[in-house]
C-alpha positions as MATLAB code, in Angstrom:
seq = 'XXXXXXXXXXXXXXXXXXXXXXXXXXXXXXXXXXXXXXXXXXXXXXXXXXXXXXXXXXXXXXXXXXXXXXXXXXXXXXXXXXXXXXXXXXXXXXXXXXXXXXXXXXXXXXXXXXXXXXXXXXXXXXXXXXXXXXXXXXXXXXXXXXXXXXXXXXXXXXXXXXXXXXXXXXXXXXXXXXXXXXXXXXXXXXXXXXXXXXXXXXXXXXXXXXXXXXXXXXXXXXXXXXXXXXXXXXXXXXXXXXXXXXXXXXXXXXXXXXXXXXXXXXXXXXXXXXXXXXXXXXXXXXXXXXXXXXXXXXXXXXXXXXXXXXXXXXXXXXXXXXXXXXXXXXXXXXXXXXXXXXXX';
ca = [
       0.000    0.000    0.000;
       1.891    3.254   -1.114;
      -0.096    6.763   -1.098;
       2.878    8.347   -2.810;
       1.524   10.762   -5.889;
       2.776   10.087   -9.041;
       4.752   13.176  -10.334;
       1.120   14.199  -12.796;
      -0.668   14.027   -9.924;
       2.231   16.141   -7.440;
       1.527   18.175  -10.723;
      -1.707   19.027  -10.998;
      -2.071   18.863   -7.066;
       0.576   22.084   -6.984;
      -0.928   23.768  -10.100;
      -4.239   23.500   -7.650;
      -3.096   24.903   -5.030;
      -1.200   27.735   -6.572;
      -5.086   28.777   -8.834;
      -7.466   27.726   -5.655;
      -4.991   29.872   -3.401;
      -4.408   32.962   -5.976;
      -7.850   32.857   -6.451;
     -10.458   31.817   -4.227;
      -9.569   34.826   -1.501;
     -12.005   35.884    1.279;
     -12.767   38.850   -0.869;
     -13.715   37.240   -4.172;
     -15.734   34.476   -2.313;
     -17.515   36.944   -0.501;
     -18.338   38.257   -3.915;
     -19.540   35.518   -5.433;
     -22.286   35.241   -2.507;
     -23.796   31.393   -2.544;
     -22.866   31.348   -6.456;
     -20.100   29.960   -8.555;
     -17.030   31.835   -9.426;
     -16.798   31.832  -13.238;
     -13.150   33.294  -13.138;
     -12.186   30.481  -11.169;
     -13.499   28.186  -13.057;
     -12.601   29.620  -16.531;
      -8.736   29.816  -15.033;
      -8.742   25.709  -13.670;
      -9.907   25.028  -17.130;
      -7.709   26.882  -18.984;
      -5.332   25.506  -16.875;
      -6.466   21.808  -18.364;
      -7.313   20.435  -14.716;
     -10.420   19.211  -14.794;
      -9.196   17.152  -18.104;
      -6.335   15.617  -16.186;
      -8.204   13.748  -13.595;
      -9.005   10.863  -16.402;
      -5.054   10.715  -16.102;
      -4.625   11.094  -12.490;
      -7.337    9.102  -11.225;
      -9.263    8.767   -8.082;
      -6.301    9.271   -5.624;
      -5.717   12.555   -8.113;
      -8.722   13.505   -7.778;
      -8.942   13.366   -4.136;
      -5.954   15.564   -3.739;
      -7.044   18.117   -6.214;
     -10.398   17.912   -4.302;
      -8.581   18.191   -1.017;
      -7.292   21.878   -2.492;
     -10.415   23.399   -3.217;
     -11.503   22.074    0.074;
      -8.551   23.989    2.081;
      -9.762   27.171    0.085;
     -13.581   26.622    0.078;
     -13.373   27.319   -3.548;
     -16.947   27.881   -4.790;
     -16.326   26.082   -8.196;
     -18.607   22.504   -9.498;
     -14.769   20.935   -9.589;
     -15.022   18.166   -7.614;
     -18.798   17.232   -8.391;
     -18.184   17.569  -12.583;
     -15.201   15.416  -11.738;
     -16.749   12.479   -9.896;
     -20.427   12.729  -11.650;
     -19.100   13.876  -15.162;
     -15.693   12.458  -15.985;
     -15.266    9.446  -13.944;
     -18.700    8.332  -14.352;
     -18.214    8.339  -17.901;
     -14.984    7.718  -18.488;
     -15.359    4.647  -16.159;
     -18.909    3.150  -16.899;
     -20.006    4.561  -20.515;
     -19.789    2.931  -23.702;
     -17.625    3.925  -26.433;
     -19.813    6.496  -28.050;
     -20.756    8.203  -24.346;
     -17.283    8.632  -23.997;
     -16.702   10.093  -27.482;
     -19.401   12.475  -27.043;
     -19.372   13.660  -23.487;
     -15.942   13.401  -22.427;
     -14.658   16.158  -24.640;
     -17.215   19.261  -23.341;
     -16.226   17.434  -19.583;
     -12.800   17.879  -19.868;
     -12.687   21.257  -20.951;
     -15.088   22.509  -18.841;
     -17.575   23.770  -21.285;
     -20.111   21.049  -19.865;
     -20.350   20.633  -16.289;
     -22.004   17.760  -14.335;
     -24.033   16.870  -11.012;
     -25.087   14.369   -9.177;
     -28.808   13.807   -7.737;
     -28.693   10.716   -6.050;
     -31.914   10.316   -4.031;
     -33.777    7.631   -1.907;
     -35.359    4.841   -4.107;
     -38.376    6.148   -5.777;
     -38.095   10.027   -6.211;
     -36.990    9.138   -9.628;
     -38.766    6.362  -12.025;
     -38.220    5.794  -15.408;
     -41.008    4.249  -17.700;
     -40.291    1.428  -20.700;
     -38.510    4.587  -22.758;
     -36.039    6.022  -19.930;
     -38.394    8.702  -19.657;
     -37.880   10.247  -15.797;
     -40.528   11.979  -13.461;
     -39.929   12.817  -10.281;
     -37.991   15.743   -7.859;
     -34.620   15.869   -6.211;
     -35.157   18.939   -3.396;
     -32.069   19.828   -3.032;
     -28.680   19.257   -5.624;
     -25.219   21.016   -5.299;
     -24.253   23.040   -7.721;
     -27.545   22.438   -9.905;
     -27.251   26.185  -11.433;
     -24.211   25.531  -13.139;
     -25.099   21.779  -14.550;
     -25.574   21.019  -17.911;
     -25.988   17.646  -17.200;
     -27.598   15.707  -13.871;
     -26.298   12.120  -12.806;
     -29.849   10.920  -11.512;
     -30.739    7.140   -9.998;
     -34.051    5.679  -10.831;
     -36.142    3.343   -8.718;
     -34.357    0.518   -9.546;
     -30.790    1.814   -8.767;
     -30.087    2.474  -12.786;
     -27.917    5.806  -13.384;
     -29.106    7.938  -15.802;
     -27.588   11.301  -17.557;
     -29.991   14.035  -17.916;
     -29.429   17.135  -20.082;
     -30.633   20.324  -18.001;
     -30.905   21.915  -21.841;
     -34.486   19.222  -22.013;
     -37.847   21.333  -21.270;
     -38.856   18.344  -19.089;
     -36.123   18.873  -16.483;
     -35.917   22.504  -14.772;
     -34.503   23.855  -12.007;
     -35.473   26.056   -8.896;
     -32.920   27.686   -6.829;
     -32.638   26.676   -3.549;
     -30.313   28.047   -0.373;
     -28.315   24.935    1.335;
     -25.741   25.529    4.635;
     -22.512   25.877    2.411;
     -22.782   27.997   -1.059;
     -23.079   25.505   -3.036;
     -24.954   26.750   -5.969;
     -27.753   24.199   -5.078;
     -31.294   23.828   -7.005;
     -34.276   21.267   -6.842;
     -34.155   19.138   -9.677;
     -37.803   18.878  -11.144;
     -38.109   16.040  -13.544;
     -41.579   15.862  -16.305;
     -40.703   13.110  -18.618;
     -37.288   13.817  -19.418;
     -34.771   11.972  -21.276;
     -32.193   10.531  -19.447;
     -29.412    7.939  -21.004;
     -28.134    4.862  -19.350;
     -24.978    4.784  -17.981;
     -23.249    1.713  -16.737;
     -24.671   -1.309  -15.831;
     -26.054   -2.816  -12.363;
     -22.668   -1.722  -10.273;
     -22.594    1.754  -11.441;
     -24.388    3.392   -9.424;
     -22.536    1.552   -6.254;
     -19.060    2.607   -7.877;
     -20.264    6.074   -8.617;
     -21.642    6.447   -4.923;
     -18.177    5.105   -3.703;
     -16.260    7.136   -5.646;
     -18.302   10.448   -4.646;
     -18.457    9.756   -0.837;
     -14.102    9.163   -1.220;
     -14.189   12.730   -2.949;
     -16.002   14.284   -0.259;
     -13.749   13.013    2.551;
     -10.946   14.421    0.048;
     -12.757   17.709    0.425;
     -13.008   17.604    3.737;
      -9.591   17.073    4.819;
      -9.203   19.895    2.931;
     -11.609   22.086    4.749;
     -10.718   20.903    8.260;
      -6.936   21.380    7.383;
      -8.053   25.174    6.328;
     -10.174   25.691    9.423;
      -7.185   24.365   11.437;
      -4.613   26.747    9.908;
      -6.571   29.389   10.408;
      -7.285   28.405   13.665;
      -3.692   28.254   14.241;
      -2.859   31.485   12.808;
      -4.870   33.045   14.803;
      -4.178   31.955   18.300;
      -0.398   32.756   17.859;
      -0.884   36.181   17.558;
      -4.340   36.955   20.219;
      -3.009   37.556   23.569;
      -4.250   36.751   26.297;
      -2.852   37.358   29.552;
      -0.063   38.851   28.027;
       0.703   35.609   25.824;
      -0.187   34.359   22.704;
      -3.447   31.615   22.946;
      -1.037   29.168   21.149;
       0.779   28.501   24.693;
      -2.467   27.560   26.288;
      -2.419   23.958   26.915;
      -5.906   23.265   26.366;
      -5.366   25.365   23.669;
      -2.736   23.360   22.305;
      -4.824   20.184   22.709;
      -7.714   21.078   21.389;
      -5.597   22.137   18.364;
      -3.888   18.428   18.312;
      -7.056   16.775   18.202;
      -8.370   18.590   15.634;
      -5.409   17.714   13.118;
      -5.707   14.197   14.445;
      -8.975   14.039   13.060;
      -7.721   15.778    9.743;
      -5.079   13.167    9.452;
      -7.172   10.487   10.393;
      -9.545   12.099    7.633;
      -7.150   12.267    4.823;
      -5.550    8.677    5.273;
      -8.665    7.095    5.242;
     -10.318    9.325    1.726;
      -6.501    8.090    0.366;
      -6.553    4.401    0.953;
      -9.993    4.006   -0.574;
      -9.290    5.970   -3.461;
      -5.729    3.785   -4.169;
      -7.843    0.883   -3.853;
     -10.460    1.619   -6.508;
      -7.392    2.901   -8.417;
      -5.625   -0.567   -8.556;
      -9.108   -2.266   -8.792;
      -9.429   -3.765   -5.146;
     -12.187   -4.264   -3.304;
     -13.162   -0.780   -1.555;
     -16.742   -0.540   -0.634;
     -15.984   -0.621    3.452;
     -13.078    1.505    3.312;
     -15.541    4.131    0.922;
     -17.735    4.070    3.840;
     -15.155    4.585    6.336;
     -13.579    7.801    4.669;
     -17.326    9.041    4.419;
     -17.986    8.385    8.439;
     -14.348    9.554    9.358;
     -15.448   12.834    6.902;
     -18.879   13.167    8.532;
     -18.027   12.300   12.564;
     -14.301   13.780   12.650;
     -15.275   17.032   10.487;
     -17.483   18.121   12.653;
     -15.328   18.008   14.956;
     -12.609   20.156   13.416;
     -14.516   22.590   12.335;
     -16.453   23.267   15.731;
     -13.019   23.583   17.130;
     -11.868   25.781   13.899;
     -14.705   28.059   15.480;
     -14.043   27.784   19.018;
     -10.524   28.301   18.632;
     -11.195   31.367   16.917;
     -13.236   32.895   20.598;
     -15.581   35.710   19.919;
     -14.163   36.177   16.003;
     -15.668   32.288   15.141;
     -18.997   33.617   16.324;
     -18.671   36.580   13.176;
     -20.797   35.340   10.324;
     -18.394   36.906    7.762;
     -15.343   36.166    9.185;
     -13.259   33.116    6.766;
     -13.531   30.310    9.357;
     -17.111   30.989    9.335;
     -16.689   29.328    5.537;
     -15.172   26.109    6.606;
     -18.079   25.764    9.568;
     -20.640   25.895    7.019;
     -18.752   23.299    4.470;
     -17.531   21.195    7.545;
     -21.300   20.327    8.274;
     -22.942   20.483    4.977;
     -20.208   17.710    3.982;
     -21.549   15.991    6.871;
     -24.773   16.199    5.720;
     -24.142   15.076    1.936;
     -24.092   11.769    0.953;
     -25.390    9.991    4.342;
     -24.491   11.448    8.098;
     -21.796    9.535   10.117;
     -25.102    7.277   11.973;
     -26.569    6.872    8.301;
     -22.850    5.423    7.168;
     -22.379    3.271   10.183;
     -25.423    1.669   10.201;
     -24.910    1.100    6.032;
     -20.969   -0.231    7.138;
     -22.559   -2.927    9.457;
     -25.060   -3.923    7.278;
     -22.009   -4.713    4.799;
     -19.987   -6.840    6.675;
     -22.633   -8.403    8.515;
     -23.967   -9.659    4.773;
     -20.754  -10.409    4.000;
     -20.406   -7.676    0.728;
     -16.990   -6.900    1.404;
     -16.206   -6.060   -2.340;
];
């Protein structure tokens, strides 16, 4: 078991962090509001990096995501990434890949994934899909939805069809969210019976990529901070429960990151991964919260300032905990697996 990066993806992890951190400043995401930053997003594709994660792979992925994560970029990267380009670069045929992959990798199509409980979405005989999805990140800026139907089959939906719209909606963390409204529309299959399985996998390991990345950006903050506030007539930093709240809190970061890394490698050299998926997703859900409380708390009377930059991370901290299943959700899922005996 080796984590090391390959030098593309030490590559494109440091070409990340050099846009997300040039970019994605307190100033220009208080801009942007709950939206998207096109700049950003115009400057990581000219930059070719959401075409490189077909190269990189999930483990590349993961890092990249863990970037825009530290930042709290407000960009579809990581979402167009796991619901776009690995969904169809890993599970459509030949003429999918043709025709989607291109507009994917250059960023001129972006996708989303709506993955709800059974039976919010059916399909008829023709693939035709009614049904609503009330809340979906980044929704606004889709061109094309990743949906499930009632029988677990992934479908891609164009957002261009009159029979799928979108309403804005407001979520914890700006994520550009909408509810998905679906009348009949047109959506093509991807993948067989496992996709949808793989593509949940692969989404909940991206996440915990993102978080590591938001609790190591709360934590850094959080450290900044306290080693210049006095108190007493010393920095907060020389506390000792200062100092252990602080080591806790990048315990659970680390403990974060190694676990979103060894799933990732796994599915990467085609092992079986579906327990250590859920464990990044419950360390992401359980620990996060965690870090980012203390991010906060750390941060005294400032963490309690609605516009102040931690305040960012809070909100992403515990809408990531929220996405894709809550830590009791994932636990419960995680013992259902082994005690079936799925352990692939």
């Amino acid at each position: 078991m080796d984590f090391t990066p390959t030098e593309e993806q030490t590559a494109a992890q440091e070409l990340a962090a050099t846009i997300f951190g040039d970019l994605a400043t307190h100033e220009r995401l208080a801009a942007a509001g709950t939206g998207t930053d096109a700049e950003l997003w115009k400057a990581l594709c000219a930059a070719g990096l959401p075409g490189a994660v077909e190269e990189i792979g999930l483990l590349g992925l993961v890092l990249l995501a863990e970037e825009q994560g530290r930042t709290t970029a407000q960009v579809p990267f990581a979402a167009s990434g796991v619901f776009g380009l690995l969904a169809v670069a890993r599970h459509g045929t030949e003429e999918q890949r043709e025709r989607l992959l291109p507009g994917l990798r250059d960023g001129t199509s972006v996708a989303t994934g709506a993955f709800p409980p059974a039976g919010h979405v059916r399909a008829d005989a023709e693939g035709r899909l009614t049904g609503a999805v009330e809340w979906v990140p980044w929704l606004r800026d889709a061109t094309h939805v990743l949906v499930t139907d009632q029988d677990g089959a992934v479908r891609l939906v164009p957002m261009a069809s009159a029979e799928a719209t979108m309403v804005p909606v407001e979520l914890t963390a700006p994520w550009a969210a909408g509810r998905l409204v679906l009348d009949g529309a047109r959506g093509e299959r991807i993948g067989g019976a496992g996709a949808r399985a793989d593509v949940l996998a692969t989404a909940r390991i991206v996440c915990a990529g993102l978080q590591a990345g938001v609790c190591a950006g709360s934590l850094a903050r959080a450290v900044a901070y306290t080693s210049v506030r006095e108190q007493f007539g010393r920095p907060l930093s020389t506390h000792q429960a200062v100092q252990l709240r602080a080591a806790d809190a990048h315990m659970d970061t680390e403990a974060i990151r190694v676990t979103a890394y060894e799933a990732a490698w796994r599915l990467d050299e085609g092992l079986p991964a579906a327990e250590h998926a859920l464990t990044a997703a419950w360390w992401a859900s359980e620990a996060g919260k965690r870090v980012v409380h203390a991010g906060q708390h750390l941060h005294g009377g400032m963490g309690a300032d609605l516009d102040h930059p931690v305040h960012r991370h809070f909100l992403w901290g515990r809408q990531l905990d929220a996405y894709l299943g809550c830590g009791t959700e994932l636990l419960a899922e995680l013992g259902d697996l082994i005690a079936n005996g799925e352990r692939s």
